[in-house]
PDB file of C-alpha atoms in Angstrom:
ATOM      1  CA  UNK A 156     -66.815  14.209 -10.256  1.00  0.00           C
ATOM      2  CA  UNK A 157     -67.058  17.982 -10.500  1.00  0.00           C
ATOM      3  CA  UNK A 158     -65.662  18.359  -6.977  1.00  0.00           C
ATOM      4  CA  UNK A 159     -62.826  15.994  -7.830  1.00  0.00           C
ATOM      5  CA  UNK A 160     -61.827  18.022 -10.918  1.00  0.00           C
ATOM      6  CA  UNK A 161     -62.040  21.228  -8.932  1.00  0.00           C
ATOM      7  CA  UNK A 162     -59.689  19.799  -6.280  1.00  0.00           C
ATOM      8  CA  UNK A 163     -57.157  18.749  -8.940  1.00  0.00           C
ATOM      9  CA  UNK A 164     -57.305  22.206 -10.539  1.00  0.00           C
ATOM     10  CA  UNK A 165     -56.755  23.925  -7.209  1.00  0.00           C
ATOM     11  CA  UNK A 166     -53.848  21.610  -6.503  1.00  0.00           C
ATOM     12  CA  UNK A 167     -52.214  22.473  -9.811  1.00  0.00           C
ATOM     13  CA  UNK A 168     -52.642  26.186  -9.153  1.00  0.00           C
ATOM     14  CA  UNK A 169     -51.008  25.832  -5.732  1.00  0.00           C
ATOM     15  CA  UNK A 170     -48.092  23.815  -7.159  1.00  0.00           C
ATOM     16  CA  UNK A 171     -47.523  26.323  -9.947  1.00  0.00           C
ATOM     17  CA  UNK A 172     -47.709  29.162  -7.466  1.00  0.00           C
ATOM     18  CA  UNK A 173     -45.144  27.538  -5.179  1.00  0.00           C
ATOM     19  CA  UNK A 174     -42.850  26.866  -8.147  1.00  0.00           C
ATOM     20  CA  UNK A 175     -43.065  30.498  -9.217  1.00  0.00           C
ATOM     21  CA  UNK A 176     -42.242  31.661  -5.683  1.00  0.00           C
ATOM     22  CA  UNK A 177     -39.291  29.279  -5.521  1.00  0.00           C
ATOM     23  CA  UNK A 178     -38.000  30.480  -8.907  1.00  0.00           C
ATOM     24  CA  UNK A 179     -38.354  34.120  -7.881  1.00  0.00           C
ATOM     25  CA  UNK A 180     -36.500  33.416  -4.656  1.00  0.00           C
ATOM     26  CA  UNK A 181     -33.664  31.728  -6.572  1.00  0.00           C
ATOM     27  CA  UNK A 182     -33.474  34.651  -9.004  1.00  0.00           C
ATOM     28  CA  UNK A 183     -33.370  37.122  -6.128  1.00  0.00           C
ATOM     29  CA  UNK A 184     -30.589  35.136  -4.445  1.00  0.00           C
ATOM     30  CA  UNK A 185     -28.623  35.033  -7.709  1.00  0.00           C
ATOM     31  CA  UNK A 186     -29.071  38.784  -8.174  1.00  0.00           C
ATOM     32  CA  UNK A 187     -27.926  39.384  -4.588  1.00  0.00           C
ATOM     33  CA  UNK A 188     -24.866  37.195  -5.169  1.00  0.00           C
ATOM     34  CA  UNK A 189     -24.009  39.090  -8.349  1.00  0.00           C
ATOM     35  CA  UNK A 190     -24.433  42.410  -6.552  1.00  0.00           C
ATOM     36  CA  UNK A 191     -22.288  41.199  -3.649  1.00  0.00           C
ATOM     37  CA  UNK A 192     -19.644  39.907  -6.062  1.00  0.00           C
ATOM     38  CA  UNK A 193     -19.673  43.215  -7.904  1.00  0.00           C
ATOM     39  CA  UNK A 194     -19.248  45.131  -4.637  1.00  0.00           C
ATOM     40  CA  UNK A 195     -16.396  42.832  -3.637  1.00  0.00           C
ATOM     41  CA  UNK A 196     -14.680  43.514  -6.942  1.00  0.00           C
ATOM     42  CA  UNK A 197     -15.031  47.242  -6.400  1.00  0.00           C
ATOM     43  CA  UNK A 198     -13.647  46.963  -2.868  1.00  0.00           C
ATOM     44  CA  UNK A 199     -10.693  44.979  -4.175  1.00  0.00           C
ATOM     45  CA  UNK A 200      -9.561  47.914  -6.311  1.00  0.00           C
ATOM     46  CA  UNK A 201      -6.171  49.257  -5.323  1.00  0.00           C
ATOM     47  CA  UNK A 202      -7.710  52.725  -5.374  1.00  0.00           C
ATOM     48  CA  UNK A 203     -10.095  51.818  -2.559  1.00  0.00           C
ATOM     49  CA  UNK A 204      -7.343  50.065  -0.617  1.00  0.00           C
ATOM     50  CA  UNK A 205      -5.159  53.170  -0.832  1.00  0.00           C
ATOM     51  CA  UNK A 206      -8.004  55.425   0.281  1.00  0.00           C
ATOM     52  CA  UNK A 207      -8.949  53.061   3.134  1.00  0.00           C
ATOM     53  CA  UNK A 208      -5.356  52.801   4.398  1.00  0.00           C
ATOM     54  CA  UNK A 209      -4.608  56.473   3.804  1.00  0.00           C
ATOM     55  CA  UNK A 210      -1.218  55.626   2.275  1.00  0.00           C
ATOM     56  CA  UNK A 211       0.108  55.178  -1.246  1.00  0.00           C
ATOM     57  CA  UNK A 212       3.357  53.229  -1.711  1.00  0.00           C
ATOM     58  CA  UNK A 213       5.519  54.649  -4.490  1.00  0.00           C
ATOM     59  CA  UNK A 214       8.387  52.589  -5.886  1.00  0.00           C
ATOM     60  CA  UNK A 215      11.349  54.625  -7.115  1.00  0.00           C
ATOM     61  CA  UNK A 216      14.980  53.942  -7.994  1.00  0.00           C
ATOM     62  CA  UNK A 217      16.813  56.943  -6.570  1.00  0.00           C
ATOM     63  CA  UNK A 218      19.630  56.774  -9.134  1.00  0.00           C
ATOM     64  CA  UNK A 219      18.287  58.662 -12.108  1.00  0.00           C
ATOM     65  CA  UNK A 220      18.711  62.434 -11.990  1.00  0.00           C
ATOM     66  CA  UNK A 221      16.748  64.622 -12.362  1.00  0.00           C
ATOM     67  CA  UNK A 222      13.718  62.337 -11.990  1.00  0.00           C
ATOM     68  CA  UNK A 223      14.596  60.374  -8.856  1.00  0.00           C
ATOM     69  CA  UNK A 224      17.636  60.755  -6.616  1.00  0.00           C
ATOM     70  CA  UNK A 225      18.407  59.544  -3.126  1.00  0.00           C
ATOM     71  CA  UNK A 226      20.243  62.464  -1.548  1.00  0.00           C
ATOM     72  CA  UNK A 227      22.959  60.956   0.666  1.00  0.00           C
ATOM     73  CA  UNK A 228      23.047  64.062   2.855  1.00  0.00           C
ATOM     74  CA  UNK A 229      19.353  64.224   3.683  1.00  0.00           C
ATOM     75  CA  UNK A 230      18.594  60.502   3.194  1.00  0.00           C
ATOM     76  CA  UNK A 231      15.530  61.640   1.278  1.00  0.00           C
ATOM     77  CA  UNK A 232      14.383  61.130  -2.312  1.00  0.00           C
ATOM     78  CA  UNK A 233      14.222  64.225  -4.494  1.00  0.00           C
ATOM     79  CA  UNK A 234      13.621  65.104  -8.130  1.00  0.00           C
ATOM     80  CA  UNK A 235      11.003  65.709 -10.816  1.00  0.00           C
ATOM     81  CA  UNK A 236       9.068  62.499 -10.195  1.00  0.00           C
ATOM     82  CA  UNK A 237       9.413  62.739  -6.424  1.00  0.00           C
ATOM     83  CA  UNK A 238       7.619  66.079  -6.573  1.00  0.00           C
ATOM     84  CA  UNK A 239       5.051  64.486  -8.899  1.00  0.00           C
ATOM     85  CA  UNK A 240       4.578  61.580  -6.471  1.00  0.00           C
ATOM     86  CA  UNK A 241       3.986  63.932  -3.551  1.00  0.00           C
ATOM     87  CA  UNK A 242       1.414  65.791  -5.623  1.00  0.00           C
ATOM     88  CA  UNK A 243      -0.258  62.494  -6.550  1.00  0.00           C
ATOM     89  CA  UNK A 244      -0.604  61.610  -2.868  1.00  0.00           C
ATOM     90  CA  UNK A 245      -1.933  65.082  -2.074  1.00  0.00           C
ATOM     91  CA  UNK A 246      -4.578  64.850  -4.801  1.00  0.00           C
ATOM     92  CA  UNK A 247      -5.617  61.428  -3.474  1.00  0.00           C
ATOM     93  CA  UNK A 248      -5.785  62.853   0.039  1.00  0.00           C
ATOM     94  CA  UNK A 249      -3.355  60.265   1.465  1.00  0.00           C
ATOM     95  CA  UNK A 250       0.158  60.069   2.878  1.00  0.00           C
ATOM     96  CA  UNK A 251       3.080  58.778   0.815  1.00  0.00           C
ATOM     97  CA  UNK A 252       5.548  55.985   1.482  1.00  0.00           C
ATOM     98  CA  UNK A 253       8.555  55.685  -0.849  1.00  0.00           C
ATOM     99  CA  UNK A 254       9.874  52.183  -1.534  1.00  0.00           C
ATOM    100  CA  UNK A 255      13.322  51.905  -3.082  1.00  0.00           C
ATOM    101  CA  UNK A 256      13.553  49.557  -6.042  1.00  0.00           C
ATOM    102  CA  UNK A 257      16.070  49.146  -8.883  1.00  0.00           C
ATOM    103  CA  UNK A 258      16.006  48.840 -12.659  1.00  0.00           C
ATOM    104  CA  UNK A 259      16.912  45.154 -12.336  1.00  0.00           C
ATOM    105  CA  UNK A 260      14.148  44.354  -9.841  1.00  0.00           C
ATOM    106  CA  UNK A 261      11.489  46.848 -10.951  1.00  0.00           C
ATOM    107  CA  UNK A 262       9.136  44.311 -12.560  1.00  0.00           C
ATOM    108  CA  UNK A 263       9.649  41.640  -9.874  1.00  0.00           C
ATOM    109  CA  UNK A 264       9.014  44.179  -7.123  1.00  0.00           C
ATOM    110  CA  UNK A 265       5.833  45.243  -8.913  1.00  0.00           C
ATOM    111  CA  UNK A 266       4.651  41.637  -9.171  1.00  0.00           C
ATOM    112  CA  UNK A 267       5.552  41.037  -5.515  1.00  0.00           C
ATOM    113  CA  UNK A 268       3.286  43.979  -4.602  1.00  0.00           C
ATOM    114  CA  UNK A 269       6.023  45.996  -2.909  1.00  0.00           C
ATOM    115  CA  UNK A 270       4.453  49.243  -4.130  1.00  0.00           C
ATOM    116  CA  UNK A 271       1.245  50.561  -5.663  1.00  0.00           C
ATOM    117  CA  UNK A 272       2.861  52.566  -8.448  1.00  0.00           C
ATOM    118  CA  UNK A 273       6.411  53.114  -9.718  1.00  0.00           C
ATOM    119  CA  UNK A 274       7.580  56.641 -10.565  1.00  0.00           C
ATOM    120  CA  UNK A 275      11.053  57.697 -11.684  1.00  0.00           C
ATOM    121  CA  UNK A 276      11.767  58.218 -15.376  1.00  0.00           C
ATOM    122  CA  UNK A 277      10.329  54.880 -16.524  1.00  0.00           C
ATOM    123  CA  UNK A 278      10.271  54.358 -20.295  1.00  0.00           C
ATOM    124  CA  UNK A 279       6.976  53.232 -21.788  1.00  0.00           C
ATOM    125  CA  UNK A 280       7.558  50.053 -23.790  1.00  0.00           C
ATOM    126  CA  UNK A 281       5.812  46.873 -24.884  1.00  0.00           C
ATOM    127  CA  UNK A 282       7.647  44.553 -22.477  1.00  0.00           C
ATOM    128  CA  UNK A 283       6.617  46.523 -19.393  1.00  0.00           C
ATOM    129  CA  UNK A 284       3.056  46.817 -20.653  1.00  0.00           C
ATOM    130  CA  UNK A 285       2.868  43.012 -20.874  1.00  0.00           C
ATOM    131  CA  UNK A 286       3.231  42.652 -17.116  1.00  0.00           C
ATOM    132  CA  UNK A 287       1.898  45.981 -15.879  1.00  0.00           C
ATOM    133  CA  UNK A 288       0.038  49.081 -16.964  1.00  0.00           C
ATOM    134  CA  UNK A 289       1.778  52.278 -18.063  1.00  0.00           C
ATOM    135  CA  UNK A 290       0.122  55.650 -17.683  1.00  0.00           C
ATOM    136  CA  UNK A 291      -0.162  58.169 -20.505  1.00  0.00           C
ATOM    137  CA  UNK A 292       3.143  59.844 -21.330  1.00  0.00           C
ATOM    138  CA  UNK A 293       4.181  62.892 -19.338  1.00  0.00           C
ATOM    139  CA  UNK A 294       7.657  63.464 -20.873  1.00  0.00           C
ATOM    140  CA  UNK A 295       9.364  62.675 -24.188  1.00  0.00           C
ATOM    141  CA  UNK A 296      13.103  62.056 -24.510  1.00  0.00           C
ATOM    142  CA  UNK A 297      15.758  60.083 -26.423  1.00  0.00           C
ATOM    143  CA  UNK A 298      19.011  58.160 -25.918  1.00  0.00           C
ATOM    144  CA  UNK A 299      22.274  60.048 -26.470  1.00  0.00           C
ATOM    145  CA  UNK A 300      25.928  59.548 -25.444  1.00  0.00           C
ATOM    146  CA  UNK A 301      27.439  61.250 -22.415  1.00  0.00           C
ATOM    147  CA  UNK A 302      31.161  61.673 -23.154  1.00  0.00           C
ATOM    148  CA  UNK A 303      34.143  63.753 -22.066  1.00  0.00           C
ATOM    149  CA  UNK A 304      34.203  67.285 -23.372  1.00  0.00           C
ATOM    150  CA  UNK A 305      37.606  66.610 -24.968  1.00  0.00           C
ATOM    151  CA  UNK A 306      36.062  63.806 -27.084  1.00  0.00           C
ATOM    152  CA  UNK A 307      33.554  65.985 -28.957  1.00  0.00           C
ATOM    153  CA  UNK A 308      35.280  65.327 -32.271  1.00  0.00           C
ATOM    154  CA  UNK A 309      35.854  61.647 -31.537  1.00  0.00           C
ATOM    155  CA  UNK A 310      32.222  60.592 -31.085  1.00  0.00           C
ATOM    156  CA  UNK A 311      29.903  62.061 -33.707  1.00  0.00           C
ATOM    157  CA  UNK A 312      27.780  59.007 -34.534  1.00  0.00           C
ATOM    158  CA  UNK A 313      26.692  55.606 -33.332  1.00  0.00           C
ATOM    159  CA  UNK A 314      29.304  54.075 -35.632  1.00  0.00           C
ATOM    160  CA  UNK A 315      32.061  56.055 -33.900  1.00  0.00           C
ATOM    161  CA  UNK A 316      31.013  54.553 -30.571  1.00  0.00           C
ATOM    162  CA  UNK A 317      30.535  50.987 -31.806  1.00  0.00           C
ATOM    163  CA  UNK A 318      34.279  50.278 -31.934  1.00  0.00           C
ATOM    164  CA  UNK A 319      36.354  47.687 -30.076  1.00  0.00           C
ATOM    165  CA  UNK A 320      38.520  50.437 -28.600  1.00  0.00           C
ATOM    166  CA  UNK A 321      35.574  52.228 -26.975  1.00  0.00           C
ATOM    167  CA  UNK A 322      34.632  51.501 -23.359  1.00  0.00           C
ATOM    168  CA  UNK A 323      30.978  51.899 -22.382  1.00  0.00           C
ATOM    169  CA  UNK A 324      29.627  51.989 -18.842  1.00  0.00           C
ATOM    170  CA  UNK A 325      26.026  50.873 -18.392  1.00  0.00           C
ATOM    171  CA  UNK A 326      23.661  50.219 -15.497  1.00  0.00           C
ATOM    172  CA  UNK A 327      22.011  46.772 -15.504  1.00  0.00           C
ATOM    173  CA  UNK A 328      18.397  45.909 -16.181  1.00  0.00           C
ATOM    174  CA  UNK A 329      17.064  49.051 -17.807  1.00  0.00           C
ATOM    175  CA  UNK A 330      16.596  50.479 -21.281  1.00  0.00           C
ATOM    176  CA  UNK A 331      20.163  51.845 -21.333  1.00  0.00           C
ATOM    177  CA  UNK A 332      21.643  48.351 -21.166  1.00  0.00           C
ATOM    178  CA  UNK A 333      19.079  47.038 -23.640  1.00  0.00           C
ATOM    179  CA  UNK A 334      20.052  49.710 -26.179  1.00  0.00           C
ATOM    180  CA  UNK A 335      23.784  49.158 -25.686  1.00  0.00           C
ATOM    181  CA  UNK A 336      23.521  45.363 -26.065  1.00  0.00           C
ATOM    182  CA  UNK A 337      21.443  45.731 -29.233  1.00  0.00           C
ATOM    183  CA  UNK A 338      23.431  48.473 -30.958  1.00  0.00           C
ATOM    184  CA  UNK A 339      26.980  48.613 -29.579  1.00  0.00           C
ATOM    185  CA  UNK A 340      28.102  45.002 -29.442  1.00  0.00           C
ATOM    186  CA  UNK A 341      31.578  45.787 -30.825  1.00  0.00           C
ATOM    187  CA  UNK A 342      32.431  48.078 -27.913  1.00  0.00           C
ATOM    188  CA  UNK A 343      33.791  47.032 -24.514  1.00  0.00           C
ATOM    189  CA  UNK A 344      30.760  46.974 -22.195  1.00  0.00           C
ATOM    190  CA  UNK A 345      31.203  47.372 -18.441  1.00  0.00           C
ATOM    191  CA  UNK A 346      28.157  46.842 -16.217  1.00  0.00           C
ATOM    192  CA  UNK A 347      28.092  49.250 -13.263  1.00  0.00           C
ATOM    193  CA  UNK A 348      25.496  48.454 -10.610  1.00  0.00           C
ATOM    194  CA  UNK A 349      25.071  52.027  -9.394  1.00  0.00           C
ATOM    195  CA  UNK A 350      23.932  54.263 -12.235  1.00  0.00           C
ATOM    196  CA  UNK A 351      25.133  57.334 -10.322  1.00  0.00           C
ATOM    197  CA  UNK A 352      28.758  56.143 -10.559  1.00  0.00           C
ATOM    198  CA  UNK A 353      28.943  56.061 -14.362  1.00  0.00           C
ATOM    199  CA  UNK A 354      29.158  59.809 -15.161  1.00  0.00           C
ATOM    200  CA  UNK A 355      32.103  60.150 -12.792  1.00  0.00           C
ATOM    201  CA  UNK A 356      33.763  57.151 -14.455  1.00  0.00           C
ATOM    202  CA  UNK A 357      33.377  58.873 -17.834  1.00  0.00           C
ATOM    203  CA  UNK A 358      34.806  62.132 -16.488  1.00  0.00           C
ATOM    204  CA  UNK A 359      37.800  60.329 -14.940  1.00  0.00           C
ATOM    205  CA  UNK A 360      38.519  58.311 -18.114  1.00  0.00           C
ATOM    206  CA  UNK A 361      37.650  54.911 -16.656  1.00  0.00           C
ATOM    207  CA  UNK A 362      35.065  54.467 -19.433  1.00  0.00           C
ATOM    208  CA  UNK A 363      34.556  56.562 -22.558  1.00  0.00           C
ATOM    209  CA  UNK A 364      30.797  56.671 -23.002  1.00  0.00           C
ATOM    210  CA  UNK A 365      27.559  56.432 -21.087  1.00  0.00           C
ATOM    211  CA  UNK A 366      24.427  55.901 -23.167  1.00  0.00           C
ATOM    212  CA  UNK A 367      21.492  57.444 -21.351  1.00  0.00           C
ATOM    213  CA  UNK A 368      18.469  59.670 -21.728  1.00  0.00           C
ATOM    214  CA  UNK A 369      19.133  63.153 -23.028  1.00  0.00           C
ATOM    215  CA  UNK A 370      17.750  64.840 -19.924  1.00  0.00           C
ATOM    216  CA  UNK A 371      20.113  62.876 -17.659  1.00  0.00           C
ATOM    217  CA  UNK A 372      23.122  63.506 -19.903  1.00  0.00           C
ATOM    218  CA  UNK A 373      22.394  67.247 -19.997  1.00  0.00           C
ATOM    219  CA  UNK A 374      21.988  67.273 -16.227  1.00  0.00           C
ATOM    220  CA  UNK A 375      25.454  65.771 -15.724  1.00  0.00           C
ATOM    221  CA  UNK A 376      27.000  68.099 -18.299  1.00  0.00           C
ATOM    222  CA  UNK A 377      25.640  71.046 -16.334  1.00  0.00           C
ATOM    223  CA  UNK A 378      27.096  69.786 -13.043  1.00  0.00           C
ATOM    224  CA  UNK A 379      30.521  68.675 -14.359  1.00  0.00           C
ATOM    225  CA  UNK A 380      32.458  70.741 -16.926  1.00  0.00           C
ATOM    226  CA  UNK A 381      34.486  67.664 -17.925  1.00  0.00           C
ATOM    227  CA  UNK A 382      31.358  66.068 -19.424  1.00  0.00           C
ATOM    228  CA  UNK A 383      29.505  66.689 -22.675  1.00  0.00           C
ATOM    229  CA  UNK A 384      26.008  65.585 -23.744  1.00  0.00           C
ATOM    230  CA  UNK A 385      26.638  64.722 -27.397  1.00  0.00           C
ATOM    231  CA  UNK A 386      24.165  64.426 -30.276  1.00  0.00           C
ATOM    232  CA  UNK A 387      21.382  65.999 -28.252  1.00  0.00           C
ATOM    233  CA  UNK A 388      19.795  67.299 -31.453  1.00  0.00           C
ATOM    234  CA  UNK A 389      19.961  63.851 -33.090  1.00  0.00           C
ATOM    235  CA  UNK A 390      19.095  61.278 -30.407  1.00  0.00           C
ATOM    236  CA  UNK A 391      19.445  57.590 -31.261  1.00  0.00           C
ATOM    237  CA  UNK A 392      15.873  56.865 -30.106  1.00  0.00           C
ATOM    238  CA  UNK A 393      12.691  58.706 -29.164  1.00  0.00           C
ATOM    239  CA  UNK A 394      10.472  57.478 -26.335  1.00  0.00           C
ATOM    240  CA  UNK A 395       7.948  58.542 -23.711  1.00  0.00           C
ATOM    241  CA  UNK A 396       8.062  58.235 -19.950  1.00  0.00           C
ATOM    242  CA  UNK A 397       5.121  57.033 -17.887  1.00  0.00           C
ATOM    243  CA  UNK A 398       4.164  55.690 -14.470  1.00  0.00           C
ATOM    244  CA  UNK A 399       4.021  51.929 -13.944  1.00  0.00           C
ATOM    245  CA  UNK A 400       1.067  50.240 -12.227  1.00  0.00           C
ATOM    246  CA  UNK A 401      -0.323  46.747 -11.712  1.00  0.00           C
ATOM    247  CA  UNK A 402      -2.394  45.092 -14.426  1.00  0.00           C
ATOM    248  CA  UNK A 403      -6.154  44.548 -14.417  1.00  0.00           C
ATOM    249  CA  UNK A 404      -7.218  47.291 -12.013  1.00  0.00           C
ATOM    250  CA  UNK A 405      -9.233  49.728 -14.091  1.00  0.00           C
ATOM    251  CA  UNK A 406     -10.400  51.873 -11.180  1.00  0.00           C
ATOM    252  CA  UNK A 407      -6.869  52.808 -10.087  1.00  0.00           C
ATOM    253  CA  UNK A 408      -5.499  52.941 -13.629  1.00  0.00           C
ATOM    254  CA  UNK A 409      -8.257  55.264 -14.775  1.00  0.00           C
ATOM    255  CA  UNK A 410      -7.730  57.567 -11.809  1.00  0.00           C
ATOM    256  CA  UNK A 411      -3.972  57.847 -12.452  1.00  0.00           C
ATOM    257  CA  UNK A 412      -4.499  58.227 -16.206  1.00  0.00           C
ATOM    258  CA  UNK A 413      -6.898  61.113 -15.596  1.00  0.00           C
ATOM    259  CA  UNK A 414      -4.478  62.619 -13.062  1.00  0.00           C
ATOM    260  CA  UNK A 415      -1.658  62.624 -15.633  1.00  0.00           C
ATOM    261  CA  UNK A 416      -3.834  64.113 -18.367  1.00  0.00           C
ATOM    262  CA  UNK A 417      -5.225  66.794 -16.053  1.00  0.00           C
ATOM    263  CA  UNK A 418      -1.791  67.915 -14.839  1.00  0.00           C
ATOM    264  CA  UNK A 419      -0.487  67.970 -18.398  1.00  0.00           C
ATOM    265  CA  UNK A 420      -3.413  70.233 -19.241  1.00  0.00           C
ATOM    266  CA  UNK A 421      -2.730  72.491 -16.260  1.00  0.00           C
ATOM    267  CA  UNK A 422       0.996  72.778 -17.079  1.00  0.00           C
ATOM    268  CA  UNK A 423       2.206  71.006 -13.929  1.00  0.00           C
ATOM    269  CA  UNK A 424       4.767  68.884 -15.767  1.00  0.00           C
ATOM    270  CA  UNK A 425       6.079  71.953 -17.607  1.00  0.00           C
ATOM    271  CA  UNK A 426       6.594  73.634 -14.240  1.00  0.00           C
ATOM    272  CA  UNK A 427       8.474  70.591 -12.918  1.00  0.00           C
ATOM    273  CA  UNK A 428      10.623  70.560 -16.061  1.00  0.00           C
ATOM    274  CA  UNK A 429      11.596  74.202 -15.478  1.00  0.00           C
ATOM    275  CA  UNK A 430      12.388  73.496 -11.829  1.00  0.00           C
ATOM    276  CA  UNK A 431      14.534  70.403 -12.367  1.00  0.00           C
ATOM    277  CA  UNK A 432      15.914  70.694 -15.901  1.00  0.00           C
ATOM    278  CA  UNK A 433      16.444  74.334 -16.836  1.00  0.00           C
TER     279      UNK A 433
END
């Protein structure tokens, strides 16, 4: 009887031991799976993909001086944010590939993964943040009217512009059109696909007003004596510019966010402002 009980006890000990080993093995496998999954998630970061490929794709419009401009003579992009993009690539230690986009297709091109980041005077707003991620602000500006110099006394307020006799030229898909549609519905609105054509249309009297960012209006005033950047001291709106990235990629977002903050601290954006805007 004693031998029988001893055999049963030994059997139970062996069974319990095997169960414990099995459980430990399962736990180790689960831990390995979690670790592997975590590593996969890290490897899926756009930051790692950019570093592995050695190239960052930068989406830019090329029609918004002085931030982004496609120079027809050189067939190259140039401007404030083009310099910033080249510096971004340099700090990452990779080459740069510019991808032309437009204000109308900016969000779709982002969602279609045509570029890793968009740079070119992009306004930070809630709608863009819903579908992407905007970096910290690097420049603050406001909407003002670009008019003919001879019309200084004609357009002194938003009310003066919001008249049925006033013709406004606007590029489609961006914050300029959004502002015009919301605030100047009484005026005659003409949509012009190429943003670069509108200042010339104002100067030649084909339209009366272009609503745009103060920095762009002042840039055109400087290059064409027929034009005048009105109400620059009393802009209709105040907003920040930022760089647009894909959602849900903290590794890349955090790197770019730190990059912006660091170059603000070092005065890089002030230097670019002096180069392209003074």
